[in-house]
CSV table of C-alpha atoms and ligand atoms in Angstrom, one decimal:
chain,number,residue,atom,x,y,z
A,600,MET,CA,-8.5,23.0,-61.5
A,601,ASN,CA,-6.6,20.5,-59.4
A,602,GLU,CA,-3.2,20.1,-61.0
A,603,GLU,CA,-1.7,18.2,-58.1
A,604,ILE,CA,0.5,15.2,-58.8
A,605,LEU,CA,-1.3,12.3,-57.3
A,606,ASP,CA,1.3,9.6,-58.2
A,607,PRO,CA,1.7,7.6,-55.0
A,608,LEU,CA,5.4,7.2,-55.4
A,609,VAL,CA,5.9,11.0,-56.0
A,610,ILE,CA,3.8,11.6,-52.8
A,611,SER,CA,5.7,9.2,-50.6
A,612,GLU,CA,9.0,10.7,-51.9
A,613,GLN,CA,7.8,14.3,-51.1
A,614,GLN,CA,6.8,13.2,-47.6
A,615,PHE,CA,10.2,11.4,-47.2
A,616,ASP,CA,12.2,14.5,-48.5
A,617,LYS,CA,10.2,16.8,-46.2
A,618,ALA,CA,11.0,14.7,-43.2
A,619,SER,CA,14.6,14.0,-44.0
A,620,ALA,CA,15.4,17.7,-44.3
A,621,TYR,CA,14.9,17.8,-40.5
A,622,ILE,CA,17.3,14.9,-39.9
A,623,GLN,CA,20.9,16.0,-39.4
A,624,HIS,CA,23.8,13.8,-40.5
A,625,LEU,CA,21.8,11.4,-42.8
A,626,GLN,CA,24.3,10.4,-45.5
A,627,SER,CA,23.0,10.7,-49.1
A,628,GLY,CA,23.9,7.1,-49.9
A,629,LEU,CA,21.8,6.0,-47.0
A,630,ILE,CA,18.9,8.2,-48.1
A,631,ASP,CA,19.0,6.5,-51.6
A,632,PHE,CA,18.8,3.1,-49.8
A,633,LEU,CA,15.9,4.1,-47.6
A,634,LYS,CA,14.0,5.5,-50.6
A,635,GLN,CA,14.2,2.4,-52.8
A,636,PRO,CA,12.2,-0.8,-52.4
A,637,ARG,CA,14.4,-3.8,-51.8
A,638,ARG,CA,12.5,-6.1,-54.1
A,639,ILE,CA,9.4,-5.9,-56.4
A,640,CYS,CA,7.9,-9.2,-57.5
A,641,THR,CA,5.3,-9.1,-60.3
A,642,ILE,CA,3.5,-12.2,-61.5
A,643,ASN,CA,0.7,-12.7,-64.1
A,644,PHE,CA,-1.3,-16.0,-63.8
A,645,PRO,CA,-4.4,-17.4,-65.5
A,646,ILE,CA,-7.4,-18.5,-63.5
A,647,GLU,CA,-10.4,-20.5,-64.8
A,648,LEU,CA,-13.4,-18.7,-63.4
A,649,ASP,CA,-16.8,-20.2,-62.4
A,650,ASP,CA,-18.4,-19.2,-65.7
A,651,GLY,CA,-15.8,-21.3,-67.6
A,652,SER,CA,-13.8,-18.3,-68.9
A,653,VAL,CA,-10.1,-17.9,-68.3
A,654,LYS,CA,-8.8,-14.6,-67.0
A,655,THR,CA,-5.2,-13.5,-66.4
A,656,PHE,CA,-4.5,-11.6,-63.2
A,657,ARG,CA,-1.6,-9.3,-62.4
A,658,CYS,CA,-0.2,-9.4,-58.8
A,659,PHE,CA,2.6,-7.8,-56.8
A,660,ARG,CA,4.5,-8.4,-53.6
A,661,VAL,CA,6.9,-5.7,-52.6
A,662,ILE,CA,9.4,-5.6,-49.8
A,663,HIS,CA,10.7,-2.1,-49.1
A,664,ASN,CA,13.0,-2.8,-46.2
A,665,HIS,CA,13.8,-5.6,-43.9
A,666,VAL,CA,16.4,-4.1,-41.6
A,667,PHE,CA,14.2,-4.7,-38.5
A,668,GLY,CA,12.9,-8.1,-39.5
A,669,PRO,CA,10.6,-9.9,-42.0
A,670,GLY,CA,8.4,-7.9,-44.4
A,671,LYS,CA,5.0,-7.1,-43.1
A,672,GLY,CA,2.0,-5.7,-45.0
A,673,GLY,CA,-1.4,-6.3,-46.3
A,674,ILE,CA,-2.7,-7.7,-49.5
A,675,ARG,CA,-5.2,-5.6,-51.4
A,676,TYR,CA,-7.6,-6.8,-54.1
A,677,HIS,CA,-8.7,-3.8,-56.1
A,678,PRO,CA,-9.2,-3.1,-59.9
A,679,ASP,CA,-7.3,0.2,-59.7
A,680,VAL,CA,-4.3,-0.8,-57.7
A,681,THR,CA,-0.9,-0.1,-59.4
A,682,GLU,CA,2.7,-1.2,-58.8
A,683,GLU,CA,3.5,2.4,-57.8
A,684,GLU,CA,0.8,2.3,-55.1
A,685,VAL,CA,2.0,-1.0,-53.7
A,686,VAL,CA,5.6,0.3,-53.5
A,687,SER,CA,4.4,3.5,-51.7
A,688,LEU,CA,2.3,1.4,-49.3
A,689,ALA,CA,5.3,-0.9,-48.6
A,690,LYS,CA,7.4,2.1,-47.7
A,691,LEU,CA,4.7,3.4,-45.4
A,692,MET,CA,4.7,0.0,-43.7
A,693,THR,CA,8.5,0.3,-43.0
A,694,TRP,CA,8.0,3.6,-41.3
A,695,LYS,CA,4.9,2.5,-39.4
A,696,CYS,CA,6.6,-0.6,-38.0
A,697,ALA,CA,9.7,1.4,-37.0
A,698,LEU,CA,7.5,4.1,-35.4
A,699,VAL,CA,5.6,1.7,-33.2
A,700,ASN,CA,8.7,-0.3,-32.5
A,701,ILE,CA,7.8,-3.7,-33.8
A,702,PRO,CA,10.4,-6.0,-35.4
A,703,PHE,CA,9.2,-6.0,-39.0
A,704,GLY,CA,10.2,-4.3,-42.2
A,705,GLY,CA,7.7,-2.9,-44.7
A,706,ALA,CA,6.0,-4.9,-47.4
A,707,LYS,CA,2.7,-4.8,-49.4
A,708,GLY,CA,0.9,-7.0,-51.9
A,709,ALA,CA,-1.9,-6.7,-54.4
A,710,VAL,CA,-4.0,-8.5,-57.0
A,711,ILE,CA,-5.6,-6.3,-59.7
A,712,CYS,CA,-9.1,-7.6,-59.6
A,713,ASN,CA,-12.7,-6.5,-58.8
A,714,THR,CA,-13.9,-8.7,-56.0
A,715,LYS,CA,-17.5,-7.5,-56.7
A,716,GLU,CA,-17.4,-9.4,-60.0
A,717,LEU,CA,-15.9,-12.6,-58.6
A,718,SER,CA,-17.4,-15.5,-56.8
A,719,THR,CA,-16.0,-17.0,-53.6
A,720,ASN,CA,-14.6,-19.9,-55.5
A,721,ASP,CA,-12.9,-17.5,-58.0
A,722,LEU,CA,-11.4,-15.6,-55.0
A,723,ARG,CA,-10.2,-18.8,-53.4
A,724,ARG,CA,-8.5,-19.9,-56.7
A,725,ILE,CA,-6.8,-16.5,-57.1
A,726,THR,CA,-5.6,-16.5,-53.5
A,727,ARG,CA,-4.2,-20.1,-53.7
A,728,ARG,CA,-2.4,-19.3,-57.0
A,729,PHE,CA,-1.1,-16.0,-55.6
A,730,THR,CA,0.3,-17.9,-52.6
A,731,SER,CA,1.9,-20.8,-54.6
A,732,ASP,CA,3.4,-18.4,-57.1
A,733,PHE,CA,4.9,-16.3,-54.3
A,734,LEU,CA,5.9,-19.4,-52.2
A,735,GLU,CA,9.6,-18.4,-52.1
A,736,VAL,CA,8.7,-14.7,-51.5
A,737,ILE,CA,6.6,-15.0,-48.4
A,738,GLY,CA,7.3,-17.0,-45.2
A,739,PRO,CA,7.1,-16.7,-41.4
A,740,HIS,CA,10.7,-15.2,-41.3
A,741,ILE,CA,10.7,-13.7,-44.8
A,742,ASP,CA,7.5,-11.7,-45.4
A,743,VAL,CA,4.2,-12.0,-43.6
A,744,PRO,CA,1.0,-10.8,-45.4
A,745,ALA,CA,-2.2,-9.6,-43.7
A,746,PRO,CA,-5.6,-8.3,-44.9
A,747,ASP,CA,-6.1,-4.9,-46.6
A,748,MET,CA,-8.8,-3.5,-48.8
A,749,TYR,CA,-11.2,-6.2,-50.1
A,750,THR,CA,-9.3,-9.1,-48.4
A,751,ASN,CA,-10.3,-10.5,-45.0
A,752,GLU,CA,-9.8,-13.4,-42.6
A,753,GLN,CA,-11.1,-15.9,-45.2
A,754,THR,CA,-8.4,-14.7,-47.6
A,755,MET,CA,-5.8,-15.2,-44.9
A,756,ALA,CA,-7.1,-18.7,-44.1
A,757,TRP,CA,-6.7,-19.7,-47.8
A,758,ILE,CA,-3.1,-18.3,-47.8
A,759,TYR,CA,-2.2,-20.2,-44.6
A,760,ASP,CA,-3.7,-23.4,-45.9
A,761,THR,CA,-2.0,-23.2,-49.3
A,762,TYR,CA,1.4,-22.4,-47.7
A,763,ASP,CA,1.0,-25.1,-45.1
A,764,VAL,CA,0.1,-27.8,-47.7
A,765,LEU,CA,3.2,-26.9,-49.8
A,766,ASN,CA,5.5,-26.7,-46.7
A,767,PRO,CA,4.5,-29.7,-44.6
A,768,GLY,CA,5.9,-30.6,-41.2
A,769,LYS,CA,6.4,-27.1,-39.8
A,770,ASN,CA,4.5,-24.6,-37.7
A,771,ASN,CA,3.4,-22.4,-40.6
A,772,ARG,CA,0.8,-20.4,-38.7
A,773,PRO,CA,3.1,-17.3,-38.5
A,774,VAL,CA,3.2,-17.1,-42.3
A,775,VAL,CA,0.1,-14.8,-42.4
A,776,THR,CA,-1.8,-12.7,-39.8
A,777,GLY,CA,-5.4,-11.6,-39.7
A,778,LYS,CA,-6.5,-15.3,-39.7
A,779,PRO,CA,-9.7,-16.6,-38.2
A,780,ILE,CA,-9.5,-17.3,-34.5
A,781,ASP,CA,-9.9,-21.1,-35.0
A,782,LEU,CA,-6.8,-21.1,-37.3
A,783,GLY,CA,-4.5,-19.2,-34.9
A,784,GLY,CA,-5.8,-15.7,-35.4
A,785,SER,CA,-5.6,-13.3,-32.5
A,786,TYR,CA,-8.5,-12.0,-30.6
A,787,GLY,CA,-8.9,-8.3,-31.4
A,788,ARG,CA,-7.1,-8.4,-34.8
A,789,THR,CA,-10.2,-7.7,-36.9
A,790,GLU,CA,-11.0,-4.7,-34.7
A,791,ALA,CA,-7.4,-3.6,-34.1
A,792,THR,CA,-7.1,-0.9,-36.7
A,793,GLY,CA,-10.4,0.8,-35.9
A,794,GLN,CA,-9.9,0.3,-32.2
A,795,GLY,CA,-6.4,1.7,-32.4
A,796,CYS,CA,-7.7,4.8,-34.2
A,797,LEU,CA,-9.9,5.5,-31.2
A,798,TYR,CA,-7.0,5.0,-28.7
A,799,ALA,CA,-4.8,7.3,-30.7
A,800,THR,CA,-7.5,9.9,-31.0
A,801,GLU,CA,-8.3,9.8,-27.3
A,802,ARG,CA,-4.6,10.3,-26.4
A,803,PHE,CA,-4.2,13.1,-28.9
A,804,LEU,CA,-7.2,15.0,-27.7
A,805,SER,CA,-6.1,14.6,-24.0
A,806,LYS,CA,-3.1,16.9,-25.0
A,807,GLU,CA,-5.7,19.7,-25.1
A,808,LEU,CA,-4.3,21.2,-28.3
A,809,ILE,CA,-7.7,21.8,-29.8
A,810,PRO,CA,-9.9,24.3,-27.9
A,811,GLU,CA,-13.3,22.7,-26.8
A,812,LEU,CA,-12.3,19.3,-28.1
A,813,ASN,CA,-10.4,17.4,-25.5
A,814,GLU,CA,-12.3,14.1,-25.5
A,815,VAL,CA,-14.2,11.9,-27.8
A,816,ALA,CA,-17.4,12.0,-25.9
A,817,GLY,CA,-19.8,14.5,-27.5
A,818,ALA,CA,-17.6,15.0,-30.6
A,819,ARG,CA,-19.4,15.0,-34.0
A,820,VAL,CA,-17.6,12.4,-36.2
A,821,ALA,CA,-17.7,11.8,-40.0
A,822,ILE,CA,-16.3,8.6,-41.3
A,823,GLN,CA,-15.6,7.7,-45.0
A,824,GLY,CA,-15.6,4.0,-45.6
A,825,PHE,CA,-17.6,1.3,-43.7
A,826,GLY,CA,-15.4,-1.8,-44.2
A,827,ASN,CA,-13.2,-3.5,-41.7
A,828,VAL,CA,-11.6,-0.3,-40.5
A,829,GLY,CA,-14.4,2.3,-40.9
A,830,LYS,CA,-17.2,0.2,-39.3
A,831,VAL,CA,-15.1,-0.8,-36.3
A,832,ALA,CA,-14.0,2.8,-35.8
A,833,ALA,CA,-17.6,4.0,-36.0
A,834,GLN,CA,-18.6,1.5,-33.3
A,835,ALA,CA,-15.6,2.3,-31.1
A,836,PHE,CA,-16.1,6.1,-31.3
A,837,CYS,CA,-19.9,5.6,-30.7
A,838,ARG,CA,-19.2,3.5,-27.6
A,839,GLN,CA,-17.1,6.4,-26.2
A,840,GLY,CA,-20.1,8.8,-26.6
A,841,ALA,CA,-19.2,10.4,-30.0
A,842,LYS,CA,-22.1,11.3,-32.4
A,843,ILE,CA,-21.5,9.8,-35.8
A,844,VAL,CA,-23.1,12.4,-38.1
A,845,ALA,CA,-21.9,11.0,-41.5
A,846,LEU,CA,-20.9,7.6,-42.9
A,847,SER,CA,-20.2,6.4,-46.4
A,848,ASP,CA,-19.3,3.4,-48.5
A,849,SER,CA,-18.3,3.2,-52.2
A,850,SER,CA,-21.9,4.0,-53.2
A,851,GLY,CA,-22.3,7.2,-51.3
A,852,CYS,CA,-22.7,9.0,-48.0
A,853,ILE,CA,-25.5,9.3,-45.4
A,854,TYR,CA,-25.8,12.3,-43.0
A,855,SER,CA,-27.9,13.0,-39.9
A,856,GLU,CA,-27.3,16.1,-37.8
A,857,ALA,CA,-28.9,14.2,-34.8
A,858,GLY,CA,-26.5,11.3,-35.2
A,859,LEU,CA,-26.8,8.0,-37.0
A,860,ASN,CA,-27.9,4.8,-35.3
A,861,LEU,CA,-25.2,2.3,-36.2
A,862,ASP,CA,-27.5,-0.8,-35.7
A,863,GLU,CA,-29.9,0.7,-38.2
A,864,VAL,CA,-27.1,1.5,-40.7
A,865,ILE,CA,-25.7,-2.1,-40.4
A,866,ALA,CA,-29.1,-3.7,-40.8
A,867,PHE,CA,-30.0,-1.5,-43.8
A,868,LYS,CA,-26.6,-2.1,-45.5
A,869,GLN,CA,-27.0,-5.9,-44.9
A,870,GLN,CA,-30.4,-5.8,-46.6
A,871,HIS,CA,-29.8,-3.4,-49.5
A,872,GLY,CA,-26.0,-3.8,-50.0
A,873,CYS,CA,-25.5,0.0,-49.4
A,874,MET,CA,-26.3,2.6,-46.8
A,875,VAL,CA,-27.7,5.3,-49.1
A,876,GLY,CA,-31.5,5.4,-48.7
A,877,LEU,CA,-31.6,4.8,-45.0
A,878,PRO,CA,-34.9,6.5,-43.8
A,879,GLY,CA,-34.3,9.7,-41.9
A,880,THR,CA,-30.9,10.5,-43.4
A,881,LEU,CA,-29.7,12.9,-46.1
A,882,THR,CA,-27.8,11.5,-49.1
A,883,LEU,CA,-24.5,13.1,-49.8
A,884,THR,CA,-21.5,12.2,-52.1
A,885,ASN,CA,-18.2,10.9,-50.8
A,886,GLU,CA,-16.7,14.3,-51.9
A,887,GLU,CA,-19.3,16.2,-49.8
A,888,LEU,CA,-18.5,14.0,-46.7
A,889,ILE,CA,-15.0,15.4,-46.6
A,890,GLU,CA,-16.4,18.9,-46.2
A,891,VAL,CA,-19.2,18.0,-43.8
A,892,ASP,CA,-19.6,20.1,-40.6
A,893,CYS,CA,-18.1,17.9,-37.9
A,894,ASP,CA,-15.3,17.9,-35.2
A,895,ILE,CA,-13.4,14.8,-36.3
A,896,LEU,CA,-13.1,13.5,-39.9
A,897,VAL,CA,-12.0,9.9,-40.3
A,898,PRO,CA,-11.1,8.9,-43.9
A,899,ALA,CA,-11.2,5.1,-43.7
A,900,ALA,CA,-11.3,4.1,-47.4
A,901,ILE,CA,-9.0,5.1,-50.2
A,902,SER,CA,-6.1,7.4,-50.9
A,903,ASN,CA,-6.0,11.1,-51.9
A,904,GLN,CA,-9.4,12.0,-50.6
A,905,ILE,CA,-8.3,15.3,-49.0
A,906,HIS,CA,-6.4,17.3,-51.7
A,907,ALA,CA,-5.5,20.8,-52.8
A,908,SER,CA,-9.0,21.5,-54.1
A,909,ASN,CA,-11.0,20.6,-51.0
A,910,ALA,CA,-8.6,20.9,-48.1
A,911,ASN,CA,-9.7,24.6,-47.5
A,912,ASN,CA,-13.3,23.4,-47.1
A,913,VAL,CA,-12.5,20.8,-44.4
A,914,LYS,CA,-14.5,21.9,-41.4
A,915,ALA,CA,-13.3,19.3,-38.9
A,916,LYS,CA,-10.8,20.4,-36.3
A,917,LEU,CA,-9.0,17.0,-36.4
A,918,VAL,CA,-8.4,14.5,-39.2
A,919,VAL,CA,-7.7,10.9,-38.1
A,920,GLU,CA,-6.2,9.0,-41.0
A,921,ALA,CA,-7.6,5.5,-40.6
A,922,ALA,CA,-7.0,4.9,-44.4
A,923,ASN,CA,-3.5,4.9,-45.9
A,924,ASN,CA,-2.5,8.1,-47.7
A,925,PRO,CA,-5.9,9.8,-47.6
A,926,THR,CA,-4.2,13.3,-47.5
A,927,THR,CA,-2.0,14.7,-50.3
A,928,PRO,CA,1.1,16.8,-49.4
A,929,ALA,CA,-0.5,20.0,-50.7
A,930,ALA,CA,-3.6,19.3,-48.5
A,931,ASP,CA,-1.2,18.8,-45.5
A,932,CYS,CA,0.1,22.3,-46.0
A,933,ILE,CA,-3.4,23.8,-46.3
A,934,LEU,CA,-4.7,21.9,-43.2
A,935,GLN,CA,-1.6,23.0,-41.2
A,936,ARG,CA,-2.2,26.6,-42.2
A,937,ASN,CA,-5.9,26.4,-41.2
A,938,LYS,CA,-4.9,24.8,-37.9
A,939,VAL,CA,-6.7,21.5,-38.7
A,940,TYR,CA,-4.6,18.9,-36.9
A,941,VAL,CA,-3.9,15.5,-38.6
A,942,ILE,CA,-3.2,12.2,-36.8
A,943,PRO,CA,-1.3,10.7,-39.7
A,944,ASP,CA,-1.9,7.1,-41.0
A,945,ILE,CA,1.5,6.1,-39.8
A,946,ILE,CA,0.1,6.5,-36.2
A,947,ALA,CA,-3.7,6.4,-36.6
A,948,ASN,CA,-4.0,3.0,-38.3
A,949,ALA,CA,-0.9,1.4,-36.8
A,950,GLY,CA,-3.2,-0.7,-34.5
A,951,GLY,CA,-3.7,-3.2,-37.3
A,952,VAL,CA,0.0,-4.1,-37.8
A,953,THR,CA,0.5,-4.0,-34.0
A,954,VAL,CA,-2.0,-6.7,-33.3
A,955,SER,CA,-0.7,-8.6,-36.4
A,956,TYR,CA,2.6,-8.6,-34.6
A,957,TYR,CA,0.9,-10.0,-31.5
A,958,GLU,CA,-0.7,-12.7,-33.6
A,959,TRP,CA,2.7,-13.6,-35.1
A,960,VAL,CA,4.2,-13.8,-31.6
A,961,GLN,CA,1.3,-16.0,-30.3
A,962,ASN,CA,1.7,-18.3,-33.4
A,963,HIS,CA,5.4,-18.8,-32.7
A,964,ALA,CA,4.7,-19.6,-29.1
A,965,ASN,CA,1.6,-21.7,-29.9
A,966,GLU,CA,-0.4,-19.5,-27.5
A,967,GLN,CA,-3.7,-17.6,-27.7
A,968,TRP,CA,-4.0,-14.4,-25.6
A,969,ASP,CA,-7.3,-13.1,-24.1
A,970,LEU,CA,-8.9,-10.2,-25.8
A,971,GLU,CA,-8.2,-8.1,-22.7
A,972,VAL,CA,-4.5,-8.8,-22.9
A,973,VAL,CA,-4.4,-7.9,-26.6
A,974,ASN,CA,-6.4,-4.7,-26.1
A,975,ASN,CA,-4.4,-3.5,-23.1
A,976,ARG,CA,-1.2,-4.0,-25.0
A,977,LEU,CA,-2.6,-2.3,-28.1
A,978,LYS,CA,-3.8,0.7,-26.0
A,979,LYS,CA,-0.4,1.2,-24.4
A,980,LYS,CA,1.3,0.9,-27.8
A,981,MET,CA,-1.0,3.6,-29.3
A,982,HIS,CA,-0.7,5.9,-26.3
A,983,ASP,CA,3.2,5.5,-26.3
A,984,CYS,CA,3.3,6.3,-30.0
A,985,VAL,CA,1.2,9.4,-29.7
A,986,ASP,CA,3.1,10.5,-26.6
A,987,ASN,CA,6.5,10.1,-28.3
A,988,VAL,CA,5.5,11.9,-31.5
A,989,PHE,CA,3.8,14.7,-29.4
A,990,ARG,CA,6.9,15.1,-27.2
A,991,ARG,CA,9.1,15.4,-30.2
A,992,TRP,CA,6.8,17.8,-31.9
A,993,GLN,CA,6.9,20.0,-28.8
A,994,GLY,CA,10.7,19.9,-29.1
A,995,PHE,CA,10.4,21.5,-32.5
A,996,VAL,CA,7.8,24.0,-31.3
A,997,VAL,CA,10.0,25.3,-28.5
A,998,GLY,CA,13.2,25.2,-30.6
A,999,GLU,CA,14.9,22.3,-28.8
A,1000,GLU,CA,15.1,20.5,-32.1
A,1001,LYS,CA,16.6,22.2,-35.1
A,1002,ASN,CA,14.3,23.7,-37.7
A,1003,ILE,CA,17.1,24.5,-40.1
A,1004,ASP,CA,17.1,22.9,-43.5
A,1005,LYS,CA,20.4,20.9,-43.5
A,1006,ILE,CA,20.9,21.5,-47.2
A,1007,THR,CA,20.0,25.2,-47.7
A,1008,GLY,CA,20.7,26.3,-44.1
A,1009,GLU,CA,17.4,28.2,-44.2
A,1010,PRO,CA,15.0,28.1,-41.2
A,1011,MET,CA,12.0,25.8,-41.8
A,1012,GLU,CA,8.5,26.0,-40.4
A,1013,CYS,CA,7.6,23.7,-37.5
A,1014,PRO,CA,6.9,20.3,-38.9
A,1015,ASP,CA,3.4,18.8,-38.7
A,1016,PHE,CA,2.7,15.5,-36.9
A,1017,ARG,CA,3.2,13.4,-40.1
A,1018,THR,CA,6.6,14.8,-40.6
A,1019,VAL,CA,7.7,14.4,-37.0
A,1020,ALA,CA,6.5,10.8,-37.0
A,1021,LEU,CA,8.4,10.2,-40.2
A,1022,VAL,CA,11.5,11.9,-38.8
A,1023,THR,CA,11.4,9.5,-35.9
A,1024,ALA,CA,10.8,6.4,-38.0
A,1025,ILE,CA,13.4,7.2,-40.7
A,1026,GLU,CA,16.0,7.9,-38.0
A,1027,ARG,CA,15.3,4.5,-36.4
A,1028,VAL,CA,15.7,2.6,-39.6
A,1029,ALA,CA,18.8,4.6,-40.6
A,1030,ASN,CA,20.4,4.0,-37.2
A,1031,ALA,CA,19.6,0.2,-37.3
A,1032,THR,CA,21.1,0.0,-40.8
A,1033,LEU,CA,24.4,1.5,-39.6
A,1034,ILE,CA,24.4,-0.4,-36.2
A,1035,ARG,CA,24.0,-3.7,-38.1
A,1036,GLY,CA,27.0,-2.7,-40.2
A,1037,ILE,CA,26.7,-2.4,-43.9
A,1038,TRP,CA,27.5,-5.7,-45.6
A,1039,PRO,CA,30.2,-6.8,-46.4
B,1166,LIG,P1,-12.4,-2.8,-46.7
B,1166,LIG,O1,-12.3,-3.4,-48.0
B,1166,LIG,O2,-12.9,-3.7,-45.5
B,1166,LIG,O3,-13.4,-1.6,-46.7
B,1166,LIG,C1,-13.2,-0.5,-47.6
B,1166,LIG,C2,-14.4,0.5,-47.5
B,1166,LIG,O4,-14.1,1.6,-48.3
B,1166,LIG,C3,-15.7,-0.1,-47.9
B,1166,LIG,O5,-16.8,0.4,-47.1
B,1166,LIG,C4,-15.9,0.5,-49.3
B,1166,LIG,O6,-17.3,0.6,-49.7
B,1166,LIG,C5,-15.3,1.8,-49.1
B,1166,LIG,N1,-14.9,2.4,-50.4
B,1166,LIG,C6,-14.3,1.8,-51.4
B,1166,LIG,N2,-14.1,2.7,-52.4
B,1166,LIG,C7,-14.5,3.9,-52.0
B,1166,LIG,C8,-14.6,5.2,-52.5
B,1166,LIG,N3,-14.2,5.4,-53.8
B,1166,LIG,N4,-15.1,6.2,-51.8
B,1166,LIG,C9,-15.6,5.9,-50.5
B,1166,LIG,N5,-15.5,4.7,-49.9
B,1166,LIG,C10,-15.0,3.7,-50.7
B,1166,LIG,O7,-11.0,-2.2,-46.4
B,1166,LIG,P2,-10.4,-1.8,-45.0
B,1166,LIG,O8,-9.6,-3.0,-44.5
B,1166,LIG,O9,-11.4,-1.2,-44.1
B,1166,LIG,O10,-9.3,-0.7,-45.4
B,1166,LIG,C11,-9.7,0.7,-45.5
B,1166,LIG,C12,-8.4,1.5,-45.5
B,1166,LIG,O11,-7.7,1.3,-44.2
B,1166,LIG,C13,-7.4,1.3,-46.6
B,1166,LIG,O12,-6.8,2.5,-46.9
B,1166,LIG,C14,-6.4,0.3,-45.9
B,1166,LIG,O13,-5.1,0.4,-46.6
B,1166,LIG,C15,-6.3,1.0,-44.6
B,1166,LIG,N6,-5.8,0.0,-43.5
B,1166,LIG,C16,-6.4,-1.2,-43.3
B,1166,LIG,C17,-5.9,-2.0,-42.3
B,1166,LIG,C18,-6.6,-3.3,-41.9
B,1166,LIG,O14,-6.3,-3.8,-40.9
B,1166,LIG,N7,-7.6,-3.7,-42.6
B,1166,LIG,C19,-4.8,-1.6,-41.5
B,1166,LIG,C20,-4.2,-0.4,-41.8
B,1166,LIG,C21,-4.7,0.4,-42.8
């Protein structure tokens, strides 16, 4: 039986504690500050739905830290989202922005709702109300939302429009990223997270850590989730010669040993609303997808998909975390023991916030960069990020960096890539906090 604690706050605390044990000279008061969200805003508002009924929705916007700049983070519309999850995702955004060196703090937002049961008009009313109720909380230099699960560029367009109507006479475009191109969105933003996953994977494989897997071409890839991130990742991996053997959405998974034809999958999903049933494919469950025989496993949907009870059955040699928090701490230990490498979410899906930052810069300058410019910058950012974490990881492997627990004085095992990435990010935020000088 799986008795793991899956509380997102407990998990993010465990990850933080594991990483901070490797950081020498981190004062305990500073640790407390870095662990806590700066602000949690919760609002309940009523919406009159298309069918004439009135429903009350609960929403959150959390800023974890803004030492480096305004809050940055997506808005998720999901029936199961909780305050704890939003806080943990805001923390992850702080570390992600620090790791890729972009001048934002961490934030996240959510509305508890099921988009599948709401009309477009309902979603527009919810989004406008969310924006007007959080008017003082968001802003181009305060906190800048972006898309996440079940929100998209249309949602961002409504947020921009509402904010702009209520704050006339200013350039309000940088209030939100992930907007449509015609409203100041950036070329390459919609594709950035999936495309960034590919860039990170290519760079990681080029380090030749995994025998017989040093490039994407020819690799057998399984991807969980076929939304903004999973679909683009599938296309990007395919273009580089990978064979996509398994794909899934919330209604199930399809598998083909010979490789799936993405055009056929997209056409079938468009016609039937799901991919299960595509002729010539086997139907599996989302749980079975995690254990499928493949080289690279890309969770690109929800959290806690690789856990203590299934991590031993992961056959992939590399897990690329396109989703946020898809692997639990217990699973991390099992994967490390089994020599399954993980490119953690903090690196693998950082392409999204990176191009969001480029959009914000373009909006402030009233510019629009070519796709080639955006993608070249993204590629360099992802490569630098992998290189930096890899170099530091090697430092731990050869003993240049201390593997001594600073509290117990005991030797610790070599950290995995998630821990090394977190060590780097936490150090940067801690140093910036001290350099700014603690107020007053
Ligand atoms: P999306 O709403 O576009 O797509 C979500 C996909 O997951 C859909 O295909 C859906 O069917 C599938 N799904 C939902 N519930 C599932 C379940 N129980 N089992 C299997 N599949 C399920 O969302 P997205 O923007 O692609 O985000 C996916 C993940 O990537 C999330 O964890 C999100 O936090 C993370 N992420 C997104 C971005 C971004 O730019 N959109 C950036 C960084 C991280």
